[in-house]
XYZ file of C-alpha atoms in Angstrom:
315
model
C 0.000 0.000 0.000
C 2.914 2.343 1.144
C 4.410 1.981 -2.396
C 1.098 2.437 -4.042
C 0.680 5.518 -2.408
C 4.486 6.826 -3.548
C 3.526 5.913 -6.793
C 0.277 7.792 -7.370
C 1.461 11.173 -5.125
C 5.163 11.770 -5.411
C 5.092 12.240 -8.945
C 2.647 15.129 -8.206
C 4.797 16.571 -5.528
C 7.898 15.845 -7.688
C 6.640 17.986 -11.299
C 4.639 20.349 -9.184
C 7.545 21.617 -7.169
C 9.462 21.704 -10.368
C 7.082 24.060 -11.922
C 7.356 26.240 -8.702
C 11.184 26.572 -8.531
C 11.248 27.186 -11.930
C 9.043 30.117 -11.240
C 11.381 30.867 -8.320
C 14.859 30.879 -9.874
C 13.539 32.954 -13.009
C 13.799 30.016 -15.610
C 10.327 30.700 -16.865
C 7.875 33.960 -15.661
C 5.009 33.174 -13.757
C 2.852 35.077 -16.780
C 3.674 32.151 -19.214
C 1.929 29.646 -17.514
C -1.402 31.095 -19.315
C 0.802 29.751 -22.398
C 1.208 26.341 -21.162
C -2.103 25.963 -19.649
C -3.345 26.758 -23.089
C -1.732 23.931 -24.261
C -2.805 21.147 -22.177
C -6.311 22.331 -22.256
C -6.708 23.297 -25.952
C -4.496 20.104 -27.454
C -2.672 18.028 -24.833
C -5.567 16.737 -22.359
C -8.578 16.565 -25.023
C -6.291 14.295 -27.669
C -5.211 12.226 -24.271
C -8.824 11.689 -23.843
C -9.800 10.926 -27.510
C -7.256 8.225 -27.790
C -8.775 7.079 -24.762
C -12.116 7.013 -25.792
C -11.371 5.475 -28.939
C -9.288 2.398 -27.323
C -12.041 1.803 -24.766
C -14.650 -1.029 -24.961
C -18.204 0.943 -25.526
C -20.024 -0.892 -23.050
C -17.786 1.100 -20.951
C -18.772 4.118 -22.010
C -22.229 3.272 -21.617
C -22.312 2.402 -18.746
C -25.008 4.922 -16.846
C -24.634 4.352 -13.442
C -21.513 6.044 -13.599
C -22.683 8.957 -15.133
C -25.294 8.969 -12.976
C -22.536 8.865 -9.856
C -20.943 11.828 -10.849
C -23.630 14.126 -11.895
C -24.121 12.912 -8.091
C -21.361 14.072 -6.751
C -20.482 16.582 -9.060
C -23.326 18.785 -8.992
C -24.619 17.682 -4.840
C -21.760 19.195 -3.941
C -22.021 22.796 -6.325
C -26.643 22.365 -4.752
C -25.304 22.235 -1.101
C -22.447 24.680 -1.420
C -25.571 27.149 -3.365
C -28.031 26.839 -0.273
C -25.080 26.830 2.363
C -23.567 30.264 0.764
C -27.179 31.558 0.052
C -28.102 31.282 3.556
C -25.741 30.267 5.825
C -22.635 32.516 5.108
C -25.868 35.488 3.421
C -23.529 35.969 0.298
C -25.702 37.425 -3.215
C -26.677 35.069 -5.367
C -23.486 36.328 -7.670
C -20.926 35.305 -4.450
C -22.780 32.059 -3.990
C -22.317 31.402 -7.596
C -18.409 31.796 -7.453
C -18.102 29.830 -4.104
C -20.519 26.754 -5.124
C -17.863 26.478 -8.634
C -14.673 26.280 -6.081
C -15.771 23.924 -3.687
C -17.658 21.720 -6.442
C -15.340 21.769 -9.904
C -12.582 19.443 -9.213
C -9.391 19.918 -10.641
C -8.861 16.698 -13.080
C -7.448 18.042 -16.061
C -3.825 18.913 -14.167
C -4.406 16.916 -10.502
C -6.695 13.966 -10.997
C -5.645 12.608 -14.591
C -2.168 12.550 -13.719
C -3.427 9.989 -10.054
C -5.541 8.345 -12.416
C -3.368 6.975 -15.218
C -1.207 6.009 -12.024
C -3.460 4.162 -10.184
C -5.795 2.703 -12.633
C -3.989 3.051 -16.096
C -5.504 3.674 -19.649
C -9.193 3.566 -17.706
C -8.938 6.475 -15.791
C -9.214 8.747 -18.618
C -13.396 7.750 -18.341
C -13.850 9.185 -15.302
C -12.069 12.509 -16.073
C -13.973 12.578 -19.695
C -17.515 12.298 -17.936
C -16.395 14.223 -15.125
C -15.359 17.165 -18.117
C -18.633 16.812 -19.836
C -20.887 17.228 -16.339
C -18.843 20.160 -15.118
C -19.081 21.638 -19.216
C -22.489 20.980 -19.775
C -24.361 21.429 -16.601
C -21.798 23.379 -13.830
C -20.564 25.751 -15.650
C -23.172 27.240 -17.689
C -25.300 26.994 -14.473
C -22.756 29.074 -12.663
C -22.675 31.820 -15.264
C -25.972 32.201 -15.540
C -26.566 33.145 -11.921
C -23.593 35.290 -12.292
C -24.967 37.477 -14.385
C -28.542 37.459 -12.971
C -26.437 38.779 -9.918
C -25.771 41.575 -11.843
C -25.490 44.680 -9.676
C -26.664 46.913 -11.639
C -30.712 46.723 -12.602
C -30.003 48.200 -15.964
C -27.623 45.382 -16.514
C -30.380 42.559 -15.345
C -32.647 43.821 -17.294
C -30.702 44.100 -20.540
C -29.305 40.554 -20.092
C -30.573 37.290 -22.015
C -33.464 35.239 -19.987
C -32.090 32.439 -17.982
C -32.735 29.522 -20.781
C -31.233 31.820 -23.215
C -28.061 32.307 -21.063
C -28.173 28.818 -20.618
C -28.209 27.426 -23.907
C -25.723 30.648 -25.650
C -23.206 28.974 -22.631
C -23.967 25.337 -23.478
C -23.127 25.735 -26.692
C -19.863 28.009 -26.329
C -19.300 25.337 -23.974
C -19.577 22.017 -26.462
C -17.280 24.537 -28.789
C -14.300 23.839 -26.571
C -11.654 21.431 -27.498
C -11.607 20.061 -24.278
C -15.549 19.002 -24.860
C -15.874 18.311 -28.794
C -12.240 16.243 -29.091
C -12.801 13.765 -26.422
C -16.708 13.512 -27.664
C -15.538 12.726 -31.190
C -13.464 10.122 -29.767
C -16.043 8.848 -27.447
C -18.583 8.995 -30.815
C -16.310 6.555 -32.809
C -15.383 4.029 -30.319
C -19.703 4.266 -29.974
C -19.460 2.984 -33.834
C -17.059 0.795 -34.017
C -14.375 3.471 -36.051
C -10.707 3.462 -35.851
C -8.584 5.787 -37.727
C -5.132 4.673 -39.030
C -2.166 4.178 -37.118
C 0.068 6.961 -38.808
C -2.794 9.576 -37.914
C -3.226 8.250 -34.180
C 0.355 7.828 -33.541
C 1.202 11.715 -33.508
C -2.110 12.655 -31.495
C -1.245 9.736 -28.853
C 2.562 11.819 -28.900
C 0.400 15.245 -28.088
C -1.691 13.800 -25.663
C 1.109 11.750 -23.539
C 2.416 15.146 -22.225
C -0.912 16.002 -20.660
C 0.145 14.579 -16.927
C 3.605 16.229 -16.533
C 3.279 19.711 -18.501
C -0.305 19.893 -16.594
C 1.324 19.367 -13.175
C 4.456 21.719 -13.946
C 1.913 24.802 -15.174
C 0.371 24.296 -11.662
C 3.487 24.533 -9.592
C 4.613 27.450 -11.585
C 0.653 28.809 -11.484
C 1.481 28.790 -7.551
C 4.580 30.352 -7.432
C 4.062 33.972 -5.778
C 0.525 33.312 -4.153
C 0.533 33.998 -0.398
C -3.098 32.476 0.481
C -5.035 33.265 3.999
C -6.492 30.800 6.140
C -10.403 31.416 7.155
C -13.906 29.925 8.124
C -14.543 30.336 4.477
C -11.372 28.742 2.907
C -11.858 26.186 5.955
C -15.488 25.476 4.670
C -14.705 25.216 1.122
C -11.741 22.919 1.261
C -13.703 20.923 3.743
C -16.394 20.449 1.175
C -14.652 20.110 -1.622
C -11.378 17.472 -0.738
C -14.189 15.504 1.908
C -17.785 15.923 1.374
C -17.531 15.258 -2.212
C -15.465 12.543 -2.805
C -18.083 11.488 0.449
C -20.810 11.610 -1.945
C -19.414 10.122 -4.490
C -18.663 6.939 -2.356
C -22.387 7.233 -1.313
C -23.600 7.346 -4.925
C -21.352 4.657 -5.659
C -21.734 1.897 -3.214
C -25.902 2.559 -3.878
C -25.348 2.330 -7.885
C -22.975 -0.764 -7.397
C -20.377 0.361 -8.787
C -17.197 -1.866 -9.903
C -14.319 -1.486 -7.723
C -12.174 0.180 -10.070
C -15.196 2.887 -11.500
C -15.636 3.409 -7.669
C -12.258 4.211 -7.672
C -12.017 6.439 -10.038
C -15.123 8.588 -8.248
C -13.917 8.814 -5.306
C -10.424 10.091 -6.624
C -12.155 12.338 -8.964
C -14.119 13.896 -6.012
C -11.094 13.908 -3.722
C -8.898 16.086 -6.413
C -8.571 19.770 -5.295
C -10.250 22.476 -6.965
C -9.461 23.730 -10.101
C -8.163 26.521 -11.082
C -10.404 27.480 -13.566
C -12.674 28.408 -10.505
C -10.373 30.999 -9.654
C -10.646 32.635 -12.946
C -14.224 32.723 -12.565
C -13.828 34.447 -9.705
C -11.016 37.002 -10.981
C -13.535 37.787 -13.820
C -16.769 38.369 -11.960
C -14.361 40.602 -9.767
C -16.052 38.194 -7.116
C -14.910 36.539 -4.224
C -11.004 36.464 -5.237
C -9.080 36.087 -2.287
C -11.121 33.290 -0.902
C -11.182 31.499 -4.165
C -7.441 32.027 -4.538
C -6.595 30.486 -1.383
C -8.854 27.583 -1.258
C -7.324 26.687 -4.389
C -3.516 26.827 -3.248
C -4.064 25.261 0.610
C -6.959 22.908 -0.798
C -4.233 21.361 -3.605
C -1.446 21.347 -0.633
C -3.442 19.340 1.618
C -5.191 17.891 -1.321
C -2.097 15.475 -1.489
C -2.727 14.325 1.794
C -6.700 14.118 1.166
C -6.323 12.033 -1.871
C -3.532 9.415 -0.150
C -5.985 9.180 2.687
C -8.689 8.039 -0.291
C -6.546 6.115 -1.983
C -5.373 4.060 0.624
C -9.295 4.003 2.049
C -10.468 2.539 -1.496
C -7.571 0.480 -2.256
């Protein structure tokens, strides 16, 4: 167990710390890590996950119960962090919007593939594919559009699309993303049987293997400079986010019968910290910033712990 632990988590350490020093001793400026992240999201992550798709049995794919699971877990956790924020900690709908996004959009494109392909191999890539197309279709467009009907300004609600309007314009901006149309191609061809020729898949499969490390290294040099605060509301949301969910997702699991290793892959999936695309949410709503921005850099740092501790709890 030890050394299935070192395996899965000290590669993470290892290329994350790499990306910070490198940030540290001037190699490469904090400011290009927008370049880098650009490239595992646009190309390196959704060709990992078409080749994935594409070598996986389709009864796999199909299989709803999983889906099911992490729509679960997924979007329970973004409901309960809604009401909590709504009425617990009295934030505006826009705050509650922001905060429900960090403690419920889990990091998987740079934290939970690289545990994944560790842990479970080739078959982890299903998790963080579904996981990518319930956070695309459903969380994020969700988010936004309570965003903007927490407008400030009444001129600006009123001058705004209605809610299934905002809805469906973010949907489909959303299904325009490489990181949602690439992987669904590849999920859509496996679905019929398709395979395209060795000389075309050998080149994407070359793109796609850097996804783990370059997505690891971005983060450690994303994290270079921050100097987060500790709080009842960075408490809350890690709390939520690195135990609740992956919480629920067992929950949902063990009552769907899940297979050991799909149970697996939930669990890890809800364990990973949040991602940082929550935090540019937040810098862009000019919306709960500092809060966002630390959860993000203590929930990742003890989200090392948090996901040994689930590891070696599933394993």
């Amino acid at each position: 167990m030890s050394s299935l632990l070192l395996q899965s988590l000290f590669p993470l350490v290892f290329v994350m710390l790499l990306g910070w020093l490198s940030g540290k001793l001037g190699y490469i400026r904090r400011e290009d890590s927008s370049i880098l992240a650009s490239v595992v999201i646009k190309f390196a992550l959704p060709f990992h996950l078409f080749i994935g798709a594409l070598n996986t049995d389709p009864e796999k794919i199909k299989n709803i119960s999983f889906m099911a699971v992490l729509v679960i877990g997924l979007m329970g956790a973004w409901l309960f962090t809604l009401l909590l924020s709504r009425y617990v900690f009295k934030h505006d709908i826009r705050t509650s919007a922001i905060q429900s996004l960090v403690c419920a959009f889990p990091d998987m494109a740079y934290f939970g593939a690289p545990v994944l392909a560790v842990l479970i191999g080739p078959e982890g890539f299903l998790g963080v594919l579904i996981g990518n197309l319930v956070t695309s279709i459903l969380m994020i467009p969700l988010t936004i559009v309570l965003i903007r009907m927490g407008e400030k300004e009444p001129e600006e609600r009123f001058s705004t699309q209605s809610p299934l309007q905002m809805i469906m314009h973010n949907l489909v901006k959303s299904v325009q993303n490489p990181i949602v149309w690439i992987p669904v191609t590849g999920v859509a061809l496996s679905l019929l049987g398709i395979k395209i020729p060795h000389l075309l898949s050998m080149p994407i499969e070359m793109v796609g293997k850097v996804a783990g490390g370059l997505s690891l290294f971005t983060l450690g040099l994303l994290f270079y400079g921050e100097s987060p605060k500790l709080n009842l509301q960075t408490c809350t949301n890690i709390g939520i986010k690195n135990l609740l969910q992956p919480a629920i997702m067992a929950c949902a699991g063990l009552a769907f019968g899940l297979s050991h290793t799909l149970l697996q892959q939930a669990v890890i999936i809800g364990a990973t910290p949040t991602a940082i695309a929550a935090g540019m949410f937040a810098l862009r709503s000019d919306t709960y910033i500092e809060n966002a921005s630390s959860t993000i850099l203590i929930g990742t740092a003890i989200g090392v712990l948090t996901e040994g501790i689930m590891i070696y709890l599933i394993s």
